[in-house]
mmCIF file of C-alpha atoms in Angstrom:
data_model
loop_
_atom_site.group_PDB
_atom_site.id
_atom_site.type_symbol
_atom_site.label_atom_id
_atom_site.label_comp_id
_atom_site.label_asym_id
_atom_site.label_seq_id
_atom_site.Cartn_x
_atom_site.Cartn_y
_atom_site.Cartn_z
ATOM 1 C CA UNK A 1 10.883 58.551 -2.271
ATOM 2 C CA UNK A 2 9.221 58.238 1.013
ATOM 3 C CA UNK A 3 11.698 59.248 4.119
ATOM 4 C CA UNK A 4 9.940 57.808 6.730
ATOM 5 C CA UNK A 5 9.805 54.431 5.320
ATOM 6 C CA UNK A 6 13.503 54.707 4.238
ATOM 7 C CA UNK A 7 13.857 55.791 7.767
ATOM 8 C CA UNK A 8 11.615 52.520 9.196
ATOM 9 C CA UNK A 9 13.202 50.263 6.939
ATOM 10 C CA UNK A 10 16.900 50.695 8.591
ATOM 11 C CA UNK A 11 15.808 51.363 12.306
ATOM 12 C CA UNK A 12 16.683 55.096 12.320
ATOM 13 C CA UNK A 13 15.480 56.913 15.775
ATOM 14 C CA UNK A 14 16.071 60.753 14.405
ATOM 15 C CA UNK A 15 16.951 61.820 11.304
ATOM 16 C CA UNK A 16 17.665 65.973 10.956
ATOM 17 C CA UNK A 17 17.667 67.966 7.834
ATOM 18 C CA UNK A 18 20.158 71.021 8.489
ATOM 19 C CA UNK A 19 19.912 74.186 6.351
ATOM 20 C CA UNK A 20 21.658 77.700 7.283
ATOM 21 C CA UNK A 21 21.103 80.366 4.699
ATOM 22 C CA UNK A 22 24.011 82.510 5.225
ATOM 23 C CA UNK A 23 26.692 79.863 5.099
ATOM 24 C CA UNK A 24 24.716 77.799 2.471
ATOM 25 C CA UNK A 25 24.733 74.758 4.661
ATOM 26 C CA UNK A 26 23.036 71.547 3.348
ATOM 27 C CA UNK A 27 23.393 68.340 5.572
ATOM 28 C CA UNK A 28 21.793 65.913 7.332
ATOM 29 C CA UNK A 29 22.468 64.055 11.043
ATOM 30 C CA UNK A 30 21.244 60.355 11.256
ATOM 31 C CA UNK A 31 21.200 59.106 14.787
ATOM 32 C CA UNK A 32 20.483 55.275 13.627
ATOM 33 C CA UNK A 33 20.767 53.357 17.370
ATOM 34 C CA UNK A 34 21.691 54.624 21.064
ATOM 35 C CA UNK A 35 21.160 51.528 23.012
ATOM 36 C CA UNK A 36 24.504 51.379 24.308
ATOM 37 C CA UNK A 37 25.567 54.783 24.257
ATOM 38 C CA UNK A 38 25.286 58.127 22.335
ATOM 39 C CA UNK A 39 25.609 57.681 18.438
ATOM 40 C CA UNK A 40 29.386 58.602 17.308
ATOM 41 C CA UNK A 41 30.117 59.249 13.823
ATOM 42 C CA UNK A 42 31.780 61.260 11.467
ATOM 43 C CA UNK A 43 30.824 64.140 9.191
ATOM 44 C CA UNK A 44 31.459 63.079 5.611
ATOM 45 C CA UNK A 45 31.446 66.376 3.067
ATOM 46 C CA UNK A 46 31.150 65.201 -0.341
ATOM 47 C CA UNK A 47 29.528 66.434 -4.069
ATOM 48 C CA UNK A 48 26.050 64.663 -4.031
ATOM 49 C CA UNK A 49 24.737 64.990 -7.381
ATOM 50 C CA UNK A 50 20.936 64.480 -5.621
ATOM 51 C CA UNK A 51 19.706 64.999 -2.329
ATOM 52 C CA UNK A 52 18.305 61.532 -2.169
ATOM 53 C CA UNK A 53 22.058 60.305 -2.749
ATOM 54 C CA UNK A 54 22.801 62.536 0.590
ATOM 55 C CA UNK A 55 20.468 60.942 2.381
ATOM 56 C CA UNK A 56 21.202 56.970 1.265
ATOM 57 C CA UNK A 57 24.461 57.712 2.211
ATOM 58 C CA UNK A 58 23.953 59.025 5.667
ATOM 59 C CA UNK A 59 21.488 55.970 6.599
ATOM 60 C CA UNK A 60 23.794 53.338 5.329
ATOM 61 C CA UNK A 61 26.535 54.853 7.516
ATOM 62 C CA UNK A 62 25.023 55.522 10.295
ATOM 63 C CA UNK A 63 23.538 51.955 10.875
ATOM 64 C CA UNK A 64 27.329 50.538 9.714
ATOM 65 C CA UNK A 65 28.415 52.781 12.863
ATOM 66 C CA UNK A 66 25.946 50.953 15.142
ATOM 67 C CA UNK A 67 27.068 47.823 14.399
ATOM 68 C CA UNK A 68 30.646 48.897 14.189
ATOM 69 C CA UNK A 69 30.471 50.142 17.767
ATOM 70 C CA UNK A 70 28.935 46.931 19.116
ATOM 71 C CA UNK A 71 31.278 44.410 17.476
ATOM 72 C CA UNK A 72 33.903 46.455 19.009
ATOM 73 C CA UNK A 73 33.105 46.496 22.614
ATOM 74 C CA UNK A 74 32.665 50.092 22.684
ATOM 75 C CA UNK A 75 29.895 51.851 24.757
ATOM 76 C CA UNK A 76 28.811 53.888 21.673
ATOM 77 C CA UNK A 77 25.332 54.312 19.470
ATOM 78 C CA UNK A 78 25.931 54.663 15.970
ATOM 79 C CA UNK A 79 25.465 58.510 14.026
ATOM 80 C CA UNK A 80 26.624 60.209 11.169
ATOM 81 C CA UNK A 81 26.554 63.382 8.880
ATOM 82 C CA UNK A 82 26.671 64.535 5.828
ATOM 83 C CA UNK A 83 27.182 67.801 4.787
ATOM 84 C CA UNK A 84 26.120 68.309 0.453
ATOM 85 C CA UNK A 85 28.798 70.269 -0.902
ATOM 86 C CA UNK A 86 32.360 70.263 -2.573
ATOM 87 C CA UNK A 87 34.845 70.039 0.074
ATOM 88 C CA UNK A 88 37.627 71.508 -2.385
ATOM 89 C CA UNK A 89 35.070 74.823 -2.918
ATOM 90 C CA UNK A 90 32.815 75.374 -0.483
ATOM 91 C CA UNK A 91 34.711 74.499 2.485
ATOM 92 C CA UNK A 92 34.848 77.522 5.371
ATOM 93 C CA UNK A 93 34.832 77.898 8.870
ATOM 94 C CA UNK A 94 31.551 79.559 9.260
ATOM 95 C CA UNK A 95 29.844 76.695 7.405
ATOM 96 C CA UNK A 96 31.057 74.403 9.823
ATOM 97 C CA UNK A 97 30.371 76.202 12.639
ATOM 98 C CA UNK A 98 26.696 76.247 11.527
ATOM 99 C CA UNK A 99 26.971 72.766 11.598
ATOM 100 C CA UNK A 100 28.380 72.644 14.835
ATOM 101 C CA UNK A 101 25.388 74.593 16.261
ATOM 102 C CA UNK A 102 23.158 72.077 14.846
ATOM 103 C CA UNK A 103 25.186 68.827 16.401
ATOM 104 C CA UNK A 104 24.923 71.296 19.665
ATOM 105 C CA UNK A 105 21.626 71.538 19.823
ATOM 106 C CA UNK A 106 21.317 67.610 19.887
ATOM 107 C CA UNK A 107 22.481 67.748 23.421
ATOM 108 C CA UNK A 108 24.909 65.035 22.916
ATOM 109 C CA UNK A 109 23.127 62.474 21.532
ATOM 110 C CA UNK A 110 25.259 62.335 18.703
ATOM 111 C CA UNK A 111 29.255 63.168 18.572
ATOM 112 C CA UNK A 112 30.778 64.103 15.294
ATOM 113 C CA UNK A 113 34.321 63.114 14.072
ATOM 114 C CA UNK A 114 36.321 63.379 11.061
ATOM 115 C CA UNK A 115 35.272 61.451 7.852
ATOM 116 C CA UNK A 116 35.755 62.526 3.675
ATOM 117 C CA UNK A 117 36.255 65.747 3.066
ATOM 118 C CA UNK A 118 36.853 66.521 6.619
ATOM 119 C CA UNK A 119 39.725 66.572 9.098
ATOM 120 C CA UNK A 120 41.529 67.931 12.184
ATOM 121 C CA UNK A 121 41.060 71.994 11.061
ATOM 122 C CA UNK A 122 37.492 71.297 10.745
ATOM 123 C CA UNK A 123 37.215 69.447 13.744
ATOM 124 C CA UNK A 124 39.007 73.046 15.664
ATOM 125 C CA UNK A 125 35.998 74.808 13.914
ATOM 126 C CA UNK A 126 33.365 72.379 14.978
ATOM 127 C CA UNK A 127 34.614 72.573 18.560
ATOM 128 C CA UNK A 128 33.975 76.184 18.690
ATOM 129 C CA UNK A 129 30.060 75.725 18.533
ATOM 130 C CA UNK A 130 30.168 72.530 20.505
ATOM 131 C CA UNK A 131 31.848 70.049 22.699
ATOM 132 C CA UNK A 132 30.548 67.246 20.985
ATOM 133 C CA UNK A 133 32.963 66.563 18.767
ATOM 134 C CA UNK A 134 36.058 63.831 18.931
ATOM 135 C CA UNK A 135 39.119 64.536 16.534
ATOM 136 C CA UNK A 136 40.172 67.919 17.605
ATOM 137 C CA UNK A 137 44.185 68.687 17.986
ATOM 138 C CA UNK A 138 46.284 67.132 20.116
ATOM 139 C CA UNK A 139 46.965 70.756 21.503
ATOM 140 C CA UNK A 140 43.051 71.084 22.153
ATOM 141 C CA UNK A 141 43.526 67.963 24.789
ATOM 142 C CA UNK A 142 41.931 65.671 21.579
ATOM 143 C CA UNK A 143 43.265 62.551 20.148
ATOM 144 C CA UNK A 144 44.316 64.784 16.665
ATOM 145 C CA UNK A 145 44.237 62.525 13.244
ATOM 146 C CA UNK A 146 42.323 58.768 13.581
ATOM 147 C CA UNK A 147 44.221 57.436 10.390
ATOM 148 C CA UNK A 148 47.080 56.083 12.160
ATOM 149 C CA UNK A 149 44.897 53.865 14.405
ATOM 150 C CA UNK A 150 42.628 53.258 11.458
ATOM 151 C CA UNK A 151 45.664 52.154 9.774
ATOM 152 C CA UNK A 152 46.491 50.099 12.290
ATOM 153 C CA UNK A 153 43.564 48.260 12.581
ATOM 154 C CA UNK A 154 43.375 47.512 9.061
ATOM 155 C CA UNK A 155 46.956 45.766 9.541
ATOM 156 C CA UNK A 156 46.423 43.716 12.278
ATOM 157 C CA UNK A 157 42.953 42.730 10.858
ATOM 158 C CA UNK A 158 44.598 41.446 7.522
ATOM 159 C CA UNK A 159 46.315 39.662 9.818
ATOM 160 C CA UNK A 160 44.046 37.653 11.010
ATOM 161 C CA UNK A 161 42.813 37.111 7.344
ATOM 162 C CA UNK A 162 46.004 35.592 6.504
ATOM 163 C CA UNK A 163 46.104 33.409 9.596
ATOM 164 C CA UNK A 164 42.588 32.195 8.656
ATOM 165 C CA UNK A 165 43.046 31.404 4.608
ATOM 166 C CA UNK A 166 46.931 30.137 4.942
ATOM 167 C CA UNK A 167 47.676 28.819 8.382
ATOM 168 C CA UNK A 168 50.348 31.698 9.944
ATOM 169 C CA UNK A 169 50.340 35.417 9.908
ATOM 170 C CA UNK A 170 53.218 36.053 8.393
ATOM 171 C CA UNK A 171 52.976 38.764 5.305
ATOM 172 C CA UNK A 172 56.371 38.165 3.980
ATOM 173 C CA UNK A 173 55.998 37.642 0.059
ATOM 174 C CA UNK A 174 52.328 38.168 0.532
ATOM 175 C CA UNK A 175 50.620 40.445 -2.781
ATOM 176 C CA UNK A 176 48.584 43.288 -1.716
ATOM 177 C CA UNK A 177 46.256 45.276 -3.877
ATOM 178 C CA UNK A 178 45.551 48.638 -1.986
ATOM 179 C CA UNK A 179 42.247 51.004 -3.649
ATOM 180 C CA UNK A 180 42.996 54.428 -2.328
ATOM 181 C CA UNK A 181 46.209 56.412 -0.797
ATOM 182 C CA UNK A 182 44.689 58.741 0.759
ATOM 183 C CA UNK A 183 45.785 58.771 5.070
ATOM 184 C CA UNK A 184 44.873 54.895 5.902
ATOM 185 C CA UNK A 185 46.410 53.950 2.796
ATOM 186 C CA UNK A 186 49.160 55.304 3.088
ATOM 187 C CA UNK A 187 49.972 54.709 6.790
ATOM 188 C CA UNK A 188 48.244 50.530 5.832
ATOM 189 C CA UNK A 189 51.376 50.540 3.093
ATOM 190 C CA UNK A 190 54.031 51.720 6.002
ATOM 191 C CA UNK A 191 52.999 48.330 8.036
ATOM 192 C CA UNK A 192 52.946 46.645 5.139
ATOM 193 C CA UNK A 193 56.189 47.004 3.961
ATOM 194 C CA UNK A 194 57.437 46.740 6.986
ATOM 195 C CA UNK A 195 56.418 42.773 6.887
ATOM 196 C CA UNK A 196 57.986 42.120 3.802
ATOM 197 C CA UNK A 197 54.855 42.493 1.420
ATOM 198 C CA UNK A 198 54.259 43.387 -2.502
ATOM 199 C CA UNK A 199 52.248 46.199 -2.839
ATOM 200 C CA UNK A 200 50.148 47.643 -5.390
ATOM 201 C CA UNK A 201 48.361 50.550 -5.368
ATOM 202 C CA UNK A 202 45.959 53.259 -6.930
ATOM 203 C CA UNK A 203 44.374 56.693 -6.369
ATOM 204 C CA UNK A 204 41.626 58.600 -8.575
ATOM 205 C CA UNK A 205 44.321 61.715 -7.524
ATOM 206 C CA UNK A 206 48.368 60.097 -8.792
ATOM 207 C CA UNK A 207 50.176 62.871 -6.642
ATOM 208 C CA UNK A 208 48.730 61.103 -3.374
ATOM 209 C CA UNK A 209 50.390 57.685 -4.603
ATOM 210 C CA UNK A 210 53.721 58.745 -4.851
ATOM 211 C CA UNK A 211 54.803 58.421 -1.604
ATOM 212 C CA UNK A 212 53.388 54.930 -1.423
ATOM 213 C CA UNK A 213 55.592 54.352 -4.435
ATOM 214 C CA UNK A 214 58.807 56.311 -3.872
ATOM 215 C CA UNK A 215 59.073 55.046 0.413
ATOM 216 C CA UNK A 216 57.320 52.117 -0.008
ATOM 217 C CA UNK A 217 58.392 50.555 -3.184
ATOM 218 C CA UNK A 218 54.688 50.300 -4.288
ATOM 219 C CA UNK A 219 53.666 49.731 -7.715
ATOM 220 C CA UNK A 220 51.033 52.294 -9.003
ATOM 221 C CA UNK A 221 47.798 50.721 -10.771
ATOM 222 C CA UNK A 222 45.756 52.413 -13.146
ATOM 223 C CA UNK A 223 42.057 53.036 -11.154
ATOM 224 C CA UNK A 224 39.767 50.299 -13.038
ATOM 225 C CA UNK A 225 42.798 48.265 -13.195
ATOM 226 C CA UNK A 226 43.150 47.254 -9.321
ATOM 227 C CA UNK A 227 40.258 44.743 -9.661
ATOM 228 C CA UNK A 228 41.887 42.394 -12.506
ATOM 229 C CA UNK A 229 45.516 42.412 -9.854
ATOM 230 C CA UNK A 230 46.336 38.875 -9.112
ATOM 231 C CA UNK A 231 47.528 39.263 -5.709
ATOM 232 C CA UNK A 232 46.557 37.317 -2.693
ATOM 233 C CA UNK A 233 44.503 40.094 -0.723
ATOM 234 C CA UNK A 234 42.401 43.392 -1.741
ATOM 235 C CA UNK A 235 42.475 46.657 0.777
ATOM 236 C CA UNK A 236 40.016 48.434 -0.077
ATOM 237 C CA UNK A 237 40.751 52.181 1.190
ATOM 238 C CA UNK A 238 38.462 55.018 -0.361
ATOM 239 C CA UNK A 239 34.792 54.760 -1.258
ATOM 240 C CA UNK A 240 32.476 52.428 -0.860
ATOM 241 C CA UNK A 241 30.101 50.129 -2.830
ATOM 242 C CA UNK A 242 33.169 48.730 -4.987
ATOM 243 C CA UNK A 243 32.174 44.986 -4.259
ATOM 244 C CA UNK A 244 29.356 44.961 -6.517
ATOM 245 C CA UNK A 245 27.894 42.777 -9.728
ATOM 246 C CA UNK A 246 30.501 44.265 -12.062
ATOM 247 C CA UNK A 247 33.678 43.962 -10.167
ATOM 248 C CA UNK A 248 33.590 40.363 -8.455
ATOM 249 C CA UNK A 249 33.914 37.878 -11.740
ATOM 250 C CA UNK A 250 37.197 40.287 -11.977
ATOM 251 C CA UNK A 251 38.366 39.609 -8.297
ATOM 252 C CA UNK A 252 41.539 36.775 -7.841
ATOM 253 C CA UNK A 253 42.074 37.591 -4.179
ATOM 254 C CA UNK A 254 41.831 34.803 -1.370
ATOM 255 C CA UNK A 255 40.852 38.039 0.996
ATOM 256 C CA UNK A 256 39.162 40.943 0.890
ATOM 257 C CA UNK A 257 40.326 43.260 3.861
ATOM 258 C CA UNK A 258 40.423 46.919 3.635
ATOM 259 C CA UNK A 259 39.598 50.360 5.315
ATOM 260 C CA UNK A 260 36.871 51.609 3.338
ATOM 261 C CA UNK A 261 32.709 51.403 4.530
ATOM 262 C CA UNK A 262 30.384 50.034 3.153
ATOM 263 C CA UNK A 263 32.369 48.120 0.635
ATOM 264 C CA UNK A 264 29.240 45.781 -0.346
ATOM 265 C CA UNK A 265 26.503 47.645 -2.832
ATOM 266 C CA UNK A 266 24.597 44.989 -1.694
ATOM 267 C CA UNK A 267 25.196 43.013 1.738
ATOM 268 C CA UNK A 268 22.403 40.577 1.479
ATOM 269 C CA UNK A 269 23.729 39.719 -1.652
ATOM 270 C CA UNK A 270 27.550 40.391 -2.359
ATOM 271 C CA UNK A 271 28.910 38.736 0.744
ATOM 272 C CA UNK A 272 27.157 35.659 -0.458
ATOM 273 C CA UNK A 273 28.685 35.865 -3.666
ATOM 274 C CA UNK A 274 32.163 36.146 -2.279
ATOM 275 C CA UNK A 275 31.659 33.152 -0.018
ATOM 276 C CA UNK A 276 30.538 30.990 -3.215
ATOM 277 C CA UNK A 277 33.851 32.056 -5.055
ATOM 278 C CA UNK A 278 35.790 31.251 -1.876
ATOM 279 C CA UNK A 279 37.157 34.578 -1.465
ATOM 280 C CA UNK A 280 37.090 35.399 2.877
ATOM 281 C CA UNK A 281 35.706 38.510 3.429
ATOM 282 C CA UNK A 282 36.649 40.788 6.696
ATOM 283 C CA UNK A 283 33.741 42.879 7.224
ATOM 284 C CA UNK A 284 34.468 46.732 6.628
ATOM 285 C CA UNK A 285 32.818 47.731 10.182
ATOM 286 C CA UNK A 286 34.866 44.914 12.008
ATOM 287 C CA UNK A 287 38.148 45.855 10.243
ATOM 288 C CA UNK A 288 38.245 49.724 10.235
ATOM 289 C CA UNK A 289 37.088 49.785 13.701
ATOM 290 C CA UNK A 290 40.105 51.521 14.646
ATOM 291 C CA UNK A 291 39.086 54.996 13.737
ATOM 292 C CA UNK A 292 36.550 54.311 16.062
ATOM 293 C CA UNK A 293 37.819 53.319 19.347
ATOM 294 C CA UNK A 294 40.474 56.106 18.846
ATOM 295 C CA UNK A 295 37.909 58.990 19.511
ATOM 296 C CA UNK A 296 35.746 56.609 21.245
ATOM 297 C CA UNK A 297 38.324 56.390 23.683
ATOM 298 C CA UNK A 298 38.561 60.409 23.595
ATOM 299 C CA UNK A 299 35.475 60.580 25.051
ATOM 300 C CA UNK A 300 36.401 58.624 27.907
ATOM 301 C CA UNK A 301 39.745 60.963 28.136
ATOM 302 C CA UNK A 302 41.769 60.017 25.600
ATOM 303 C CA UNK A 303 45.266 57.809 25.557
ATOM 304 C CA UNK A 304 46.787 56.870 22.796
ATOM 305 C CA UNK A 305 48.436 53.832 23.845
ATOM 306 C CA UNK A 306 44.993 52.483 25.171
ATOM 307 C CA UNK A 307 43.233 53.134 21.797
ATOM 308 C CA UNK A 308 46.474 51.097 20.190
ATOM 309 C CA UNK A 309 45.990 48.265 22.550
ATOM 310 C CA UNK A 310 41.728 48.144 21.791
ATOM 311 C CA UNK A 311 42.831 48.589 18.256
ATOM 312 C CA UNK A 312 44.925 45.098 18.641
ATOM 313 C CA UNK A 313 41.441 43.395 19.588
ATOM 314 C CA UNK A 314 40.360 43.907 16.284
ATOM 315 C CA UNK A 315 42.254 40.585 15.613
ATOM 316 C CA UNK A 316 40.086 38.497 18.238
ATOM 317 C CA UNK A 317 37.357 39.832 16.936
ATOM 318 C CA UNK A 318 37.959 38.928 13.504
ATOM 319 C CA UNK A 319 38.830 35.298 14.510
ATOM 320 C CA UNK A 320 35.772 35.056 16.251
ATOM 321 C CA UNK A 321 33.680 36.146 13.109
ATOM 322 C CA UNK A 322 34.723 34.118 10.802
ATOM 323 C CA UNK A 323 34.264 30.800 13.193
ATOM 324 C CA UNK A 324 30.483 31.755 13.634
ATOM 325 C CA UNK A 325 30.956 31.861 10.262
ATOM 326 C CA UNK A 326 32.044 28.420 9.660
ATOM 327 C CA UNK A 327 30.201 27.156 12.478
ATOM 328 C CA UNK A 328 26.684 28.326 10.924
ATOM 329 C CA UNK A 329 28.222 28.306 7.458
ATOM 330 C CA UNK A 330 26.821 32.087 7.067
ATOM 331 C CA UNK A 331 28.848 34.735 5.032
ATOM 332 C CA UNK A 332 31.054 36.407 7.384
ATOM 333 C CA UNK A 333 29.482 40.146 6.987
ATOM 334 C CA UNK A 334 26.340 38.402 8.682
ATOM 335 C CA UNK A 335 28.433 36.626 11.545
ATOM 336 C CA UNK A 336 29.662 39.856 12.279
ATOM 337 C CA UNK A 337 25.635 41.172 12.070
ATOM 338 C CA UNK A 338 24.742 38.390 14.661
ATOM 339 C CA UNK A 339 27.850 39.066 16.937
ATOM 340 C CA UNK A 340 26.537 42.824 17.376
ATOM 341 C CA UNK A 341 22.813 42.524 17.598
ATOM 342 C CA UNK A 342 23.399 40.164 20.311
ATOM 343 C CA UNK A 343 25.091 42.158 22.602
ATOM 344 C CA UNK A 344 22.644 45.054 21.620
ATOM 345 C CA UNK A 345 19.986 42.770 23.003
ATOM 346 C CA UNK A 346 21.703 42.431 25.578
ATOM 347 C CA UNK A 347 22.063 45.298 26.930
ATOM 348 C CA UNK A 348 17.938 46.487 25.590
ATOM 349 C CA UNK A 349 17.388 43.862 28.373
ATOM 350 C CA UNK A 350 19.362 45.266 30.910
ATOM 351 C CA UNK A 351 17.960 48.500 30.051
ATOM 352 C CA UNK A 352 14.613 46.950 30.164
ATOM 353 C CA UNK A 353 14.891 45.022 33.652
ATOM 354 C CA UNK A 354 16.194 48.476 35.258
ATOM 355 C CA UNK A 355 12.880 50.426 33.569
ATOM 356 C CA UNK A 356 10.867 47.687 35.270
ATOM 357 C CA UNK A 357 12.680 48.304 38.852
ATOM 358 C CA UNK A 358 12.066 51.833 38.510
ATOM 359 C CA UNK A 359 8.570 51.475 37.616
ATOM 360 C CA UNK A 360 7.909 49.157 40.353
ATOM 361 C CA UNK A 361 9.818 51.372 42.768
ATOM 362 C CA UNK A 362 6.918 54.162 42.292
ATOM 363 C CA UNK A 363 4.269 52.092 42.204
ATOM 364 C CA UNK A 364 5.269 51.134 45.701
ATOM 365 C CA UNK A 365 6.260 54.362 46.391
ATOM 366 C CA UNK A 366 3.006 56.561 45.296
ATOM 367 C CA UNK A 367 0.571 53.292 45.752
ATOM 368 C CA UNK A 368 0.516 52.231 48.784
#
């Protein structure tokens, strides 16, 4: 494996390795873009089984968070970390305070968050190494747990799915296929039910679907059994890569519209396939957006009912995808592509005029 072309191939500007013998910290910090801003992104803690698994990972998300950031208006770069390890295990406060000294010494160009593995405790132990982190408590002046507005997003995104494929909004009677209970699924089955919806849903872990089931009137799904459901739309709410070869001759949805990343194995191929079976596809970095703009907005100094109301744009944003979509007759994960790169051009050209003022400026001024 070559890093630097892995690192060419998906426009990276700095990857870092991390390693702290005394904790036995193993991770790795990909800043992917900071045209618009410094590169946010979570830290996501998780059982590689190769090093080279690590590092995919942390490439693919960290360019997802670019784009992510873009789409949603936010004045953001896209980042993430990794950290190889097994969060149930190996999880302490010194090794994240390591970490934290390594984010540190970035000098803010790239803010850590929560992500798998991860959450608000870790976020406390973070913050004692650096102020570069989003996510803390509530009682630390922070915005405290993203799910909610995750959650959120996800709802008002599927939304605008259902307006799209049937005409109205309305999620009355509407069969929905959830992968994953873990925080957004569970709070994405509260809004659900709410609206009058069928649910379904599955977990790798049962205890975590229980609630679902017990407040929500759920119906639990065996794991490998979610992708043969006949229900009208798919939320996909754990890992990624689950839209792949194997699993979409299986799919009966009308809409695909969930809270995981990186959902496609394959984007240059998978989001074509699901446009040739006619299935509409919200693109995960549109739709989750919501985690997002909740610490994006503590960076700014954070309100909650401000990140709700950004969250609610997630709907405009979606219509507005899948027209390009229709207009170009493009699958709608590359509308979405199109809609971001633009404005990142955008604003490389303001970015690019000002450089040019400058540099004129002190041409005149040591010139003359």
């Amino acid at each position: 494996m070559n890093i630097f072309e892995l690192i060419q191939k998906q426009g990276h500007e700095q990857v870092v390795f991390c390693y702290d013998d005394s904790t036995g910290l193993k991770a790795i910090i990909a800043i992917h873009n900071t045209v618009l801003g410094p590169a946010l992104g979570g830290v996501r803690m998780w059982k590689y089984e190769k090093e080279e698994d690590a590092l995919f990972d942390v490439l693919r998300l960290s360019k997802a968070m670019t784009y992510k950031a873009a789409v949603a208006g936010l004045n953001l770069g896209g980042g993430k970390a990794v950290i190889i390890g097994d969060p149930q295990t190996q999880r302490s406060e010194a090794l994240f305070r390591a970490f934290g000294r390594f984010v540190q010494s970035l000098g803010g160009r790239y803010i850590t968050a929560e992500d798998v593995g991860t959450d608000e405790k870790v976020m406390e132990w973070i913050y004692s190494e650096t102020k570069y982190v989003t996510g803390i408590p509530e009682s630390l002046g922070g915005s405290g747990n993203p799910a909610p507005v995750t959650a959120y997003g996800v709802y008002v995104g599927i939304k605008a799915c259902v307006k799209e494929v049937f005409g109205n909004e309305s999620l009355a009677g509407k069969k929905v296929a959830i992968q994953g209970a873990g925080q957004v699924g569970r709070f994405l089955c509260q809004h659900l039910a709410k609206d009058g919806a069928k649910i379904y849903i599955t977990d790798i872990i049962p205890e975590k679907v229980k609630q679902c089931v017990g407040e929500y009137k759920a119906e639990f799904v065996e794991p490998d059994k979610i992708y043969d459901i006949d229900a009208d739309i798919f939320a996909p709410c754990a890992l990624g890569g689950i839209i792949n070869d194997d699993t979409i001759p299986r799919f009966k949805f009308k809409i695909i519209a969930g809270g995981a990343n990186n959902q496609l194995l394959d984007e240059d191929k998978h989001d074509r396939m699901l446009m040739e079976k006619g299935i509409l596809y919200a693109p995960d970095y549109v739709i989750n957006a919501g985690g997002l703009i909740n610490v994006g907005r503590e960076v700014e100094g954070y309100n909650k009912e401000h990140a709700m109301k950004k969250a609610e744009g997630i709907y405009d944003t979606l219509m507005k995808v899948f027209e390009v979509s229709k207009r170009e007759n493009i699958p709608t994960h590359v509308a979405s592509a199109r809609i971001a790169e633009e404005r990142i051009m955008s604003a490389l050209k303001i970015k690019k005029i000002s450089l040019d003022t400058t540099k004129a400026s002190l041409e005149r001024r040591y010139h003359r």
